[in-house]
Amino acid sequence: MIKIKENNKNVYEFNLLYDSVGWGAYKNEVTKKALDNTFYSISVYNDDEIIGYGRIIGDTICFLYIQDIMVKPEYQGNKIGTLIMNKLLEKIDKIKEENPYLRVYLGASKNREKFYEKFGFIKRIDADLGYGMILKRLEVH
Ligand SMILES: CC(C)(COP(=O)(O)OP(=O)(O)OC[C@H]1O[C@@H](n2cnc3c(N)ncnc32)[C@H](O)[C@@H]1OP(=O)(O)O)[C@@H](O)C(=O)NCCC(=O)NCCS
């Protein structure tokens, strides 16, 4: 049975998913801090097995970032990612009632743009804005 949990801070489960999608898990203490400082998150379970996760980070009122949308490979293609996005967007809609000027960002991985476009995200350049940028020297591989 599919179950949803809000604001799960289980380091082990996060790292398990992170590894499963090929991103390579952080050290536990790094993940712990990241989850402690997360504004809102959705975890999806098949019975007791974690199969999906997504979170919102940011200042909680003006700027929010959707981050770490991940579905365990064997469960991909079954609308779990859609479920996670819809739940995060429900939360965002509530924040928008408090602050109509809220801006919501995300950084899509290469070739994942189509997935996010289904939820109304557009490329910044199509909104006549500059590109999003990332500090290159901090990318460690
Ligand atoms: C991307 C990801 C979250 C999608 O989750 P999912 O549960 O497999 O996706 P869904 O079944 O909800 O798919 C919803 C729609 O998005 C499309 N979609 C899913 N993954 C896609 C991808 N990688 N590229 C383009 N479209 C994609 C589906 O075809 C589907 O389209 P439809 O509504 O027309 O049928 C999941 O594949 C994943 O975890 N990938 C690895 C981690 C990752 O890349 N995360 C995103 C980082 S930015």
PDB file of C-alpha atoms and ligand atoms in Angstrom:
ATOM      1  CA  MET A   1       0.000   0.000   0.000  1.00  0.00           C
ATOM      2  CA  ILE A   2       1.282   3.471  -0.898  1.00  0.00           C
ATOM      3  CA  LYS A   3       1.749   5.750   2.109  1.00  0.00           C
ATOM      4  CA  ILE A   4       2.927   9.336   2.397  1.00  0.00           C
ATOM      5  CA  LYS A   5       4.859  10.924   5.241  1.00  0.00           C
ATOM      6  CA  GLU A   6       5.561  14.637   5.674  1.00  0.00           C
ATOM      7  CA  ASN A   7       8.845  15.965   7.028  1.00  0.00           C
ATOM      8  CA  ASN A   8      10.582  12.637   7.423  1.00  0.00           C
ATOM      9  CA  LYS A   9      14.143  13.214   8.637  1.00  0.00           C
ATOM     10  CA  ASN A  10      15.412   9.659   8.389  1.00  0.00           C
ATOM     11  CA  VAL A  11      19.030   9.946   7.247  1.00  0.00           C
ATOM     12  CA  TYR A  12      19.321   6.286   6.315  1.00  0.00           C
ATOM     13  CA  GLU A  13      16.236   6.360   4.064  1.00  0.00           C
ATOM     14  CA  PHE A  14      17.315   9.577   2.339  1.00  0.00           C
ATOM     15  CA  ASN A  15      20.797   8.219   1.641  1.00  0.00           C
ATOM     16  CA  LEU A  16      19.385   4.919   0.422  1.00  0.00           C
ATOM     17  CA  LEU A  17      17.289   6.698  -2.192  1.00  0.00           C
ATOM     18  CA  TYR A  18      20.079   9.112  -3.067  1.00  0.00           C
ATOM     19  CA  ASP A  19      22.368   6.158  -3.754  1.00  0.00           C
ATOM     20  CA  SER A  20      19.676   4.263  -5.667  1.00  0.00           C
ATOM     21  CA  VAL A  21      19.306   7.048  -8.247  1.00  0.00           C
ATOM     22  CA  GLY A  22      23.078   7.168  -8.695  1.00  0.00           C
ATOM     23  CA  TRP A  23      23.844  10.453  -6.961  1.00  0.00           C
ATOM     24  CA  GLY A  24      26.122   8.909  -4.288  1.00  0.00           C
ATOM     25  CA  ALA A  25      24.996   9.452  -0.690  1.00  0.00           C
ATOM     26  CA  TYR A  26      26.434  12.203   1.512  1.00  0.00           C
ATOM     27  CA  LYS A  27      28.065  11.416   4.845  1.00  0.00           C
ATOM     28  CA  ASN A  28      25.354  10.837   7.473  1.00  0.00           C
ATOM     29  CA  GLU A  29      26.164  14.024   9.365  1.00  0.00           C
ATOM     30  CA  VAL A  30      25.857  16.075   6.169  1.00  0.00           C
ATOM     31  CA  THR A  31      22.483  14.527   5.315  1.00  0.00           C
ATOM     32  CA  LYS A  32      21.293  15.059   8.893  1.00  0.00           C
ATOM     33  CA  LYS A  33      22.049  18.768   8.739  1.00  0.00           C
ATOM     34  CA  ALA A  34      20.436  19.055   5.302  1.00  0.00           C
ATOM     35  CA  LEU A  35      17.260  17.367   6.517  1.00  0.00           C
ATOM     36  CA  ASP A  36      17.173  19.354   9.760  1.00  0.00           C
ATOM     37  CA  ASN A  37      17.276  22.557   7.698  1.00  0.00           C
ATOM     38  CA  THR A  38      14.675  21.415   5.178  1.00  0.00           C
ATOM     39  CA  PHE A  39      11.480  23.451   5.179  1.00  0.00           C
ATOM     40  CA  TYR A  40       9.129  20.708   4.008  1.00  0.00           C
ATOM     41  CA  SER A  41       9.395  17.240   2.548  1.00  0.00           C
ATOM     42  CA  ILE A  42       7.337  14.355   1.250  1.00  0.00           C
ATOM     43  CA  SER A  43       8.383  10.721   1.535  1.00  0.00           C
ATOM     44  CA  VAL A  44       6.519   7.938  -0.235  1.00  0.00           C
ATOM     45  CA  TYR A  45       6.454   4.332   0.990  1.00  0.00           C
ATOM     46  CA  ASN A  46       5.280   1.078  -0.488  1.00  0.00           C
ATOM     47  CA  ASP A  47       4.196  -0.471   2.824  1.00  0.00           C
ATOM     48  CA  ASP A  48       7.337   0.133   4.898  1.00  0.00           C
ATOM     49  CA  GLU A  49       9.790   0.518   2.028  1.00  0.00           C
ATOM     50  CA  ILE A  50      10.829   4.063   1.122  1.00  0.00           C
ATOM     51  CA  ILE A  51      10.383   4.486  -2.634  1.00  0.00           C
ATOM     52  CA  GLY A  52      10.309   8.234  -3.211  1.00  0.00           C
ATOM     53  CA  TYR A  53      11.206  11.591  -1.759  1.00  0.00           C
ATOM     54  CA  GLY A  54      11.179  15.304  -2.534  1.00  0.00           C
ATOM     55  CA  ARG A  55      11.806  18.416  -0.494  1.00  0.00           C
ATOM     56  CA  ILE A  56      11.433  22.188  -0.388  1.00  0.00           C
ATOM     57  CA  ILE A  57      14.207  24.402   0.893  1.00  0.00           C
ATOM     58  CA  GLY A  58      14.404  28.182   1.107  1.00  0.00           C
ATOM     59  CA  ASP A  59      13.412  31.143   3.251  1.00  0.00           C
ATOM     60  CA  THR A  60       9.877  29.677   3.652  1.00  0.00           C
ATOM     61  CA  ILE A  61       8.012  32.741   2.336  1.00  0.00           C
ATOM     62  CA  CYS A  62       9.684  34.566  -0.602  1.00  0.00           C
ATOM     63  CA  PHE A  63      12.035  32.096  -2.281  1.00  0.00           C
ATOM     64  CA  LEU A  64      11.566  28.355  -2.316  1.00  0.00           C
ATOM     65  CA  TYR A  65      13.543  25.681  -4.126  1.00  0.00           C
ATOM     66  CA  ILE A  66      12.309  22.235  -5.002  1.00  0.00           C
ATOM     67  CA  GLN A  67      15.114  19.783  -4.468  1.00  0.00           C
ATOM     68  CA  ASP A  68      15.999  16.078  -4.515  1.00  0.00           C
ATOM     69  CA  ILE A  69      12.991  14.637  -6.290  1.00  0.00           C
ATOM     70  CA  MET A  70      13.879  10.959  -6.429  1.00  0.00           C
ATOM     71  CA  VAL A  71      12.044   7.723  -7.061  1.00  0.00           C
ATOM     72  CA  LYS A  72      13.683   4.335  -6.566  1.00  0.00           C
ATOM     73  CA  PRO A  73      14.506   3.013 -10.059  1.00  0.00           C
ATOM     74  CA  GLU A  74      12.275  -0.074  -9.843  1.00  0.00           C
ATOM     75  CA  TYR A  75       9.293   2.203  -9.050  1.00  0.00           C
ATOM     76  CA  GLN A  76       9.914   4.851 -11.687  1.00  0.00           C
ATOM     77  CA  GLY A  77       7.278   5.402 -14.362  1.00  0.00           C
ATOM     78  CA  ASN A  78       4.382   4.794 -11.942  1.00  0.00           C
ATOM     79  CA  LYS A  79       3.488   8.418 -11.175  1.00  0.00           C
ATOM     80  CA  ILE A  80       5.292   8.421  -7.822  1.00  0.00           C
ATOM     81  CA  GLY A  81       7.298  11.452  -8.961  1.00  0.00           C
ATOM     82  CA  THR A  82       4.011  13.103  -9.948  1.00  0.00           C
ATOM     83  CA  LEU A  83       2.543  12.347  -6.528  1.00  0.00           C
ATOM     84  CA  ILE A  84       5.560  13.932  -4.812  1.00  0.00           C
ATOM     85  CA  MET A  85       5.479  17.031  -7.014  1.00  0.00           C
ATOM     86  CA  ASN A  86       1.736  17.516  -6.505  1.00  0.00           C
ATOM     87  CA  LYS A  87       2.110  17.301  -2.727  1.00  0.00           C
ATOM     88  CA  LEU A  88       4.982  19.810  -2.733  1.00  0.00           C
ATOM     89  CA  LEU A  89       2.990  22.147  -4.989  1.00  0.00           C
ATOM     90  CA  GLU A  90      -0.020  21.918  -2.641  1.00  0.00           C
ATOM     91  CA  LYS A  91       2.235  23.189   0.135  1.00  0.00           C
ATOM     92  CA  ILE A  92       3.552  25.925  -2.145  1.00  0.00           C
ATOM     93  CA  ASP A  93       0.001  27.024  -3.010  1.00  0.00           C
ATOM     94  CA  LYS A  94      -0.671  27.552   0.699  1.00  0.00           C
ATOM     95  CA  ILE A  95       2.465  29.679   1.079  1.00  0.00           C
ATOM     96  CA  LYS A  96       1.390  31.666  -1.953  1.00  0.00           C
ATOM     97  CA  GLU A  97      -1.772  32.686  -0.082  1.00  0.00           C
ATOM     98  CA  GLU A  98       0.509  34.357   2.494  1.00  0.00           C
ATOM     99  CA  ASN A  99       2.833  35.862  -0.089  1.00  0.00           C
ATOM    100  CA  PRO A 100       1.594  36.204  -3.673  1.00  0.00           C
ATOM    101  CA  TYR A 101       5.091  37.303  -4.748  1.00  0.00           C
ATOM    102  CA  LEU A 102       6.614  33.945  -3.819  1.00  0.00           C
ATOM    103  CA  ARG A 103       9.092  32.607  -6.383  1.00  0.00           C
ATOM    104  CA  VAL A 104       9.692  28.898  -6.806  1.00  0.00           C
ATOM    105  CA  TYR A 105      12.816  27.548  -8.450  1.00  0.00           C
ATOM    106  CA  LEU A 106      14.405  24.241  -9.218  1.00  0.00           C
ATOM    107  CA  GLY A 107      17.482  23.036 -11.032  1.00  0.00           C
ATOM    108  CA  ALA A 108      16.498  20.251 -13.408  1.00  0.00           C
ATOM    109  CA  SER A 109      19.088  17.600 -14.156  1.00  0.00           C
ATOM    110  CA  LYS A 110      19.972  17.237 -17.813  1.00  0.00           C
ATOM    111  CA  ASN A 111      17.049  15.808 -19.827  1.00  0.00           C
ATOM    112  CA  ARG A 112      14.653  15.994 -16.858  1.00  0.00           C
ATOM    113  CA  GLU A 113      13.087  19.269 -18.020  1.00  0.00           C
ATOM    114  CA  LYS A 114      10.084  17.541 -19.604  1.00  0.00           C
ATOM    115  CA  PHE A 115       9.132  15.998 -16.261  1.00  0.00           C
ATOM    116  CA  TYR A 116       9.034  19.411 -14.561  1.00  0.00           C
ATOM    117  CA  GLU A 117       7.305  21.154 -17.463  1.00  0.00           C
ATOM    118  CA  LYS A 118       4.262  18.995 -16.717  1.00  0.00           C
ATOM    119  CA  PHE A 119       3.878  20.917 -13.453  1.00  0.00           C
ATOM    120  CA  GLY A 120       4.136  24.368 -14.995  1.00  0.00           C
ATOM    121  CA  PHE A 121       7.890  24.981 -14.724  1.00  0.00           C
ATOM    122  CA  ILE A 122       9.483  26.767 -17.647  1.00  0.00           C
ATOM    123  CA  LYS A 123      13.081  27.473 -18.552  1.00  0.00           C
ATOM    124  CA  ARG A 124      14.066  30.888 -17.150  1.00  0.00           C
ATOM    125  CA  ILE A 125      15.219  31.975 -20.567  1.00  0.00           C
ATOM    126  CA  ASP A 126      11.658  31.477 -21.871  1.00  0.00           C
ATOM    127  CA  ALA A 127      10.432  33.967 -19.251  1.00  0.00           C
ATOM    128  CA  ASP A 128      12.898  36.497 -20.638  1.00  0.00           C
ATOM    129  CA  LEU A 129      15.163  35.996 -17.608  1.00  0.00           C
ATOM    130  CA  GLY A 130      18.841  35.128 -17.554  1.00  0.00           C
ATOM    131  CA  TYR A 131      20.110  31.606 -17.095  1.00  0.00           C
ATOM    132  CA  GLY A 132      20.268  30.091 -13.624  1.00  0.00           C
ATOM    133  CA  MET A 133      23.923  29.794 -12.600  1.00  0.00           C
ATOM    134  CA  ILE A 134      25.957  27.480 -10.386  1.00  0.00           C
ATOM    135  CA  LEU A 135      29.318  28.062  -8.724  1.00  0.00           C
ATOM    136  CA  LYS A 136      31.525  25.753 -10.752  1.00  0.00           C
ATOM    137  CA  ARG A 137      34.484  25.494  -8.387  1.00  0.00           C
ATOM    138  CA  LEU A 138      32.234  23.976  -5.691  1.00  0.00           C
ATOM    139  CA  GLU A 139      31.280  21.013  -7.850  1.00  0.00           C
ATOM    140  CA  VAL A 140      33.361  18.162  -6.494  1.00  0.00           C
ATOM    141  CA  HIS A 141      33.239  14.801  -8.222  1.00  0.00           C
TER     142      HIS A 141
HETATM  143  C1  LIG B   1      12.560  12.035 -12.649  1.00  0.00           C
HETATM  144  C2  LIG B   1      11.757  11.170 -11.678  1.00  0.00           C
HETATM  145  C3  LIG B   1      11.638  11.870 -10.329  1.00  0.00           C
HETATM  146  C4  LIG B   1      10.350  10.975 -12.268  1.00  0.00           C
HETATM  147  O1  LIG B   1       9.565  10.197 -11.383  1.00  0.00           O
HETATM  148  P1  LIG B   1       8.612   9.044 -11.932  1.00  0.00           P
HETATM  149  O2  LIG B   1       7.782   8.546 -10.816  1.00  0.00           O
HETATM  150  O3  LIG B   1       9.433   8.056 -12.655  1.00  0.00           O
HETATM  151  O4  LIG B   1       7.762   9.876 -12.978  1.00  0.00           O
HETATM  152  P2  LIG B   1       6.196   9.782 -13.266  1.00  0.00           P
HETATM  153  O5  LIG B   1       5.803   8.360 -13.454  1.00  0.00           O
HETATM  154  O6  LIG B   1       5.454  10.560 -12.237  1.00  0.00           O
HETATM  155  O7  LIG B   1       6.138  10.542 -14.664  1.00  0.00           O
HETATM  156  C5  LIG B   1       5.352  11.677 -14.892  1.00  0.00           C
HETATM  157  C6  LIG B   1       5.554  12.139 -16.303  1.00  0.00           C
HETATM  158  O8  LIG B   1       6.892  12.641 -16.459  1.00  0.00           O
HETATM  159  C7  LIG B   1       7.540  11.942 -17.521  1.00  0.00           C
HETATM  160  N1  LIG B   1       8.921  11.678 -17.128  1.00  0.00           N
HETATM  161  C8  LIG B   1       9.334  10.924 -16.100  1.00  0.00           C
HETATM  162  N2  LIG B   1      10.672  10.902 -16.051  1.00  0.00           N
HETATM  163  C9  LIG B   1      11.098  11.655 -17.086  1.00  0.00           C
HETATM  164  C10 LIG B   1      12.368  12.013 -17.595  1.00  0.00           C
HETATM  165  N3  LIG B   1      13.487  11.574 -17.021  1.00  0.00           N
HETATM  166  N4  LIG B   1      12.436  12.795 -18.687  1.00  0.00           N
HETATM  167  C11 LIG B   1      11.315  13.233 -19.280  1.00  0.00           C
HETATM  168  N5  LIG B   1      10.062  12.939 -18.855  1.00  0.00           N
HETATM  169  C12 LIG B   1       9.966  12.152 -17.774  1.00  0.00           C
HETATM  170  C13 LIG B   1       6.781  10.640 -17.690  1.00  0.00           C
HETATM  171  O9  LIG B   1       6.897  10.143 -18.990  1.00  0.00           O
HETATM  172  C14 LIG B   1       5.363  11.029 -17.327  1.00  0.00           C
HETATM  173  O10 LIG B   1       4.746  11.596 -18.478  1.00  0.00           O
HETATM  174  P3  LIG B   1       3.164  11.385 -18.767  1.00  0.00           P
HETATM  175  O11 LIG B   1       2.475  12.105 -17.640  1.00  0.00           O
HETATM  176  O12 LIG B   1       2.975  12.027 -20.085  1.00  0.00           O
HETATM  177  O13 LIG B   1       2.938   9.910 -18.734  1.00  0.00           O
HETATM  178  C15 LIG B   1      12.380   9.765 -11.486  1.00  0.00           C
HETATM  179  O14 LIG B   1      12.501   9.151 -12.736  1.00  0.00           O
HETATM  180  C16 LIG B   1      13.728   9.771 -10.803  1.00  0.00           C
HETATM  181  O15 LIG B   1      13.794   9.688  -9.584  1.00  0.00           O
HETATM  182  N6  LIG B   1      14.833   9.844 -11.555  1.00  0.00           N
HETATM  183  C17 LIG B   1      16.168   9.806 -10.993  1.00  0.00           C
HETATM  184  C18 LIG B   1      16.451  11.024 -10.133  1.00  0.00           C
HETATM  185  C19 LIG B   1      16.251  12.308 -10.920  1.00  0.00           C
HETATM  186  O16 LIG B   1      16.767  12.478 -12.010  1.00  0.00           O
HETATM  187  N7  LIG B   1      15.482  13.223 -10.319  1.00  0.00           N
HETATM  188  C20 LIG B   1      15.237  14.526 -10.894  1.00  0.00           C
HETATM  189  C21 LIG B   1      16.405  15.390 -10.661  1.00  0.00           C
HETATM  190  S1  LIG B   1      16.235  17.002 -11.251  1.00  0.00           S
END
